[in-house]
Tab-separated table of C-alpha atoms in Angstrom:
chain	number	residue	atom	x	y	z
A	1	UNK	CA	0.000	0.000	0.000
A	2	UNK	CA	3.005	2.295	0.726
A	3	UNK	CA	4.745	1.486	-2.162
A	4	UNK	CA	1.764	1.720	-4.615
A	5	UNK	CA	-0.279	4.605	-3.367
A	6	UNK	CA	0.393	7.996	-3.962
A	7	UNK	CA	1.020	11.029	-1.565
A	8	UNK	CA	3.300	12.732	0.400
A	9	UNK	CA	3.275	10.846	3.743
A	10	UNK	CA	2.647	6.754	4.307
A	11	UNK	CA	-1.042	7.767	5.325
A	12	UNK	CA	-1.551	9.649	2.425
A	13	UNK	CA	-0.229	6.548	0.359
A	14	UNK	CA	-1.645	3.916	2.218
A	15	UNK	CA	-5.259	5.501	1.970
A	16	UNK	CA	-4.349	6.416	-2.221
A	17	UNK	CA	-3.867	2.684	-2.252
A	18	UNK	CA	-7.434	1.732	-0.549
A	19	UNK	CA	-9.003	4.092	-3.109
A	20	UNK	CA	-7.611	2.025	-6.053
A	21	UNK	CA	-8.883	-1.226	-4.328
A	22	UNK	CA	-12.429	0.127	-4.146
A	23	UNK	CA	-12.169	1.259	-7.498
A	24	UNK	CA	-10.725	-1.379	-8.984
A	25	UNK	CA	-13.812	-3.747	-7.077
A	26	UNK	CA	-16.237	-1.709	-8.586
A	27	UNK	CA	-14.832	-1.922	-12.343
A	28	UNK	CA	-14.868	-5.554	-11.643
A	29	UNK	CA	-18.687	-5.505	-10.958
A	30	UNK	CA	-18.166	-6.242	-7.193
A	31	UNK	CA	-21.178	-4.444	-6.001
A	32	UNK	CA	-21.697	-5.463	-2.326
A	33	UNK	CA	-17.525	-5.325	-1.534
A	34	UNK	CA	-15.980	-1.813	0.302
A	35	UNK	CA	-12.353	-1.630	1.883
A	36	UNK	CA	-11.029	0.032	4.465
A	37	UNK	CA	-7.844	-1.344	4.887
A	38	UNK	CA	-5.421	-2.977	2.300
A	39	UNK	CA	-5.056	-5.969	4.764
A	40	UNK	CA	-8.355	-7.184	5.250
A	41	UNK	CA	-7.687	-5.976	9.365
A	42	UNK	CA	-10.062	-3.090	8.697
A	43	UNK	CA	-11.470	-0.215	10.775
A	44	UNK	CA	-15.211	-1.303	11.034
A	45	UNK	CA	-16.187	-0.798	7.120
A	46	UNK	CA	-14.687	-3.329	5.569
A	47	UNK	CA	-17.555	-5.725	4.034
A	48	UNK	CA	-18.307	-7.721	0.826
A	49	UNK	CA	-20.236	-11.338	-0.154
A	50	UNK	CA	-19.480	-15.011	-1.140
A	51	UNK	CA	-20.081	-13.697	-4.473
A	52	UNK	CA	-17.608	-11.111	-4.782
A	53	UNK	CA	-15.206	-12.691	-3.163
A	54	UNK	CA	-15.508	-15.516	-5.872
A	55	UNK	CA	-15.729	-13.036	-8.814
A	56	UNK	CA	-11.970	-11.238	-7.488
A	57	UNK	CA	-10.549	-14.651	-6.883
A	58	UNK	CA	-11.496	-15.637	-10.703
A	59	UNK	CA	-10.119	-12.505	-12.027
A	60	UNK	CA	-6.602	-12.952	-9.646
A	61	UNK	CA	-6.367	-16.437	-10.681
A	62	UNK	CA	-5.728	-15.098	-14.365
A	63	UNK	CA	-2.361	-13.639	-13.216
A	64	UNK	CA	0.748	-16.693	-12.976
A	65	UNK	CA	2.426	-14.351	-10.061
A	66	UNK	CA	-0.734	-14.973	-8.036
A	67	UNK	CA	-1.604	-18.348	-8.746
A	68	UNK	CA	1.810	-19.358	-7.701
A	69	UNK	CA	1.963	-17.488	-4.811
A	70	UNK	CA	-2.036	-18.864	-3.321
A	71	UNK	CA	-0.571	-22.532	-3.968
A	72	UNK	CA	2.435	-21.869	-2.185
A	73	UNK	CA	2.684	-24.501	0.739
A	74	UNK	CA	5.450	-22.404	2.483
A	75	UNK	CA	8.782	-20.565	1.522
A	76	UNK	CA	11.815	-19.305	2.929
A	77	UNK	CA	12.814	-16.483	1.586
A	78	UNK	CA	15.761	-13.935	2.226
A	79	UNK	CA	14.792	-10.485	3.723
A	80	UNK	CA	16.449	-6.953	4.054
A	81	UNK	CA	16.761	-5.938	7.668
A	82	UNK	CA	16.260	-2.114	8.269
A	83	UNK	CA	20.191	-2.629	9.142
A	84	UNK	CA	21.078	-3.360	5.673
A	85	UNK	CA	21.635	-7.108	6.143
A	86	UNK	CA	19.726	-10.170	5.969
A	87	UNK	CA	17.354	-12.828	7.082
A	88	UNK	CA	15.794	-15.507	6.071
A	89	UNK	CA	12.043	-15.955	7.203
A	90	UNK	CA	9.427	-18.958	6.759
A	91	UNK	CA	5.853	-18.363	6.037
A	92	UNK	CA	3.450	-21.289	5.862
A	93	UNK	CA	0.336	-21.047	3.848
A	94	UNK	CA	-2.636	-21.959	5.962
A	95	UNK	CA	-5.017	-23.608	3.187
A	96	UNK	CA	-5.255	-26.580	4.721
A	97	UNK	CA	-6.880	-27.176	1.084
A	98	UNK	CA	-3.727	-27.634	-0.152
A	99	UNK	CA	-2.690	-30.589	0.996
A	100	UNK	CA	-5.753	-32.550	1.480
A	101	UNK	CA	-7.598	-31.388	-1.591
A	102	UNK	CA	-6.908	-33.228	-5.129
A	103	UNK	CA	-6.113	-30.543	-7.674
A	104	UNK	CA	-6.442	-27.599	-5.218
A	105	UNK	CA	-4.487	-24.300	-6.223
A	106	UNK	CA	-5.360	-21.916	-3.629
A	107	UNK	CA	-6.609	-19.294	-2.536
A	108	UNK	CA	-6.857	-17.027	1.040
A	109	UNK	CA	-8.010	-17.896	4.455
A	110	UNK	CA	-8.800	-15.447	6.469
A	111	UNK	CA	-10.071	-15.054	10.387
A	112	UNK	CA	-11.503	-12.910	12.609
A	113	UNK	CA	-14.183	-12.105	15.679
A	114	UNK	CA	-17.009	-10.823	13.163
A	115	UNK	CA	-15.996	-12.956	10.113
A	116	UNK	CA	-15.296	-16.113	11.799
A	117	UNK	CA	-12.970	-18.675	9.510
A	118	UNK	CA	-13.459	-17.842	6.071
A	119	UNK	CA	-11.666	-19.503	2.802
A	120	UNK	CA	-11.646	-18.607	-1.092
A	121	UNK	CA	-10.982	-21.411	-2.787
A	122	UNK	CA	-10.083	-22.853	-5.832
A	123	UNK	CA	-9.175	-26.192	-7.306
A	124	UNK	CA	-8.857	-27.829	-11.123
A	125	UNK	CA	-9.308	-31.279	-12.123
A	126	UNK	CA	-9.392	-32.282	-15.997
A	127	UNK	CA	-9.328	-28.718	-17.233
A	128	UNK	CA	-12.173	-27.978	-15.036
A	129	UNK	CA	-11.603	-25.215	-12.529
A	130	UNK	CA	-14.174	-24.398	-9.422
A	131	UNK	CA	-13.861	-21.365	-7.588
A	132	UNK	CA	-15.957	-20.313	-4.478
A	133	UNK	CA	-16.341	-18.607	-0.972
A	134	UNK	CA	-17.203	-19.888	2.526
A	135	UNK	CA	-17.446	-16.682	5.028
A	136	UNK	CA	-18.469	-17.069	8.746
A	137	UNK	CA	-17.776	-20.926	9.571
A	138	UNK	CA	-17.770	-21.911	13.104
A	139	UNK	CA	-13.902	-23.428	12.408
A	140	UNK	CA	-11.176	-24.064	10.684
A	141	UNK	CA	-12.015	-27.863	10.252
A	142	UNK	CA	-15.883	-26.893	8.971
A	143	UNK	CA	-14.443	-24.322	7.127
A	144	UNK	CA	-12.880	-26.700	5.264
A	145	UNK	CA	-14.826	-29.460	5.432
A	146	UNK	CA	-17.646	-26.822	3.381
A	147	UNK	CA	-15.278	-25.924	1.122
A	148	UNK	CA	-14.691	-29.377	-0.018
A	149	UNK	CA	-18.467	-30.117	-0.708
A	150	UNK	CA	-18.740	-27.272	-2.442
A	151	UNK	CA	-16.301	-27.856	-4.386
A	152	UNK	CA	-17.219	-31.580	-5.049
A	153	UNK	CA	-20.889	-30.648	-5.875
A	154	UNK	CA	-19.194	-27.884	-8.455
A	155	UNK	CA	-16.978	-30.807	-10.334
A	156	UNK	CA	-20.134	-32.858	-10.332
A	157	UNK	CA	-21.921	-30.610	-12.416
């Protein structure tokens, strides 16, 4: 958000950058979606639907940079410090879709107090790729667990 936005000052930046996601959500059709934060953290406004969580998934997935970094198990990658050296960190993705999903390729999980567990998803078997939403499950097992029947009721069809 800093280093996209525009503006004198990170704040000015940072809340440049939020513009351009709402902007961008709306020329993607995503009529029920507002940010408030780049993060997904937000301040209290942040809101949007199954459905346009789907549709912004489907148009990400058309980009190779994402789709390689949503199926991503976990990386170590080498870091600046603000001291001018190095580091390397870990990150581990926490689609548990990943590994227990034939053909899954991402997406995002996310958690919170209002949104509960919540997972885009996506996953292609014989050319076929299925791409949905589950917001507000009571866990990260029935989170998943939903997202798999969704997703074998969409490869059905």
């Amino acid at each position: 958000a800093d280093k996209f936005g525009t503006g004198s000052t990170r704040a000015a930046r940072v809340k440049s950058f939020i513009g351009k996601m709402n902007t961008t959500a709306k020329s993607l059709g995503l009529t029920n979606t507002h940010f408030d934060s780049f993060d997904g953290i937000g301040h209290g406004a942040n809101y949007s639907t199954p459905r346009d969580l789907t549709k912004l998934a489907s148009s990400a997935m058309k980009y190779s940079t994402f789709r390689t970094v949503v199926k991503t198990k976990s990386t170590k990658q080498k870091v600046t410090t603000k001291s001018g050296g190095y580091r390397y960190m870990s990150w581990s993705n926490t689609n548990k879709m990943l590994s227990s999903y034939s053909g899954a390729i991402g997406v995002k999980t996310g958690s919170g107090p209002t949104a509960k567990y919540c997972l885009v998803f996506a996953a292609t078997r014989k050319g076929k790729t299925v791409i949905g939403t589950v917001l507000t499950s009571s866990s990260e097992a029935n989170r998943t667990a939903d997202a798999k029947k969704l997703m074998d009721y969409g490869f059905k069809k």
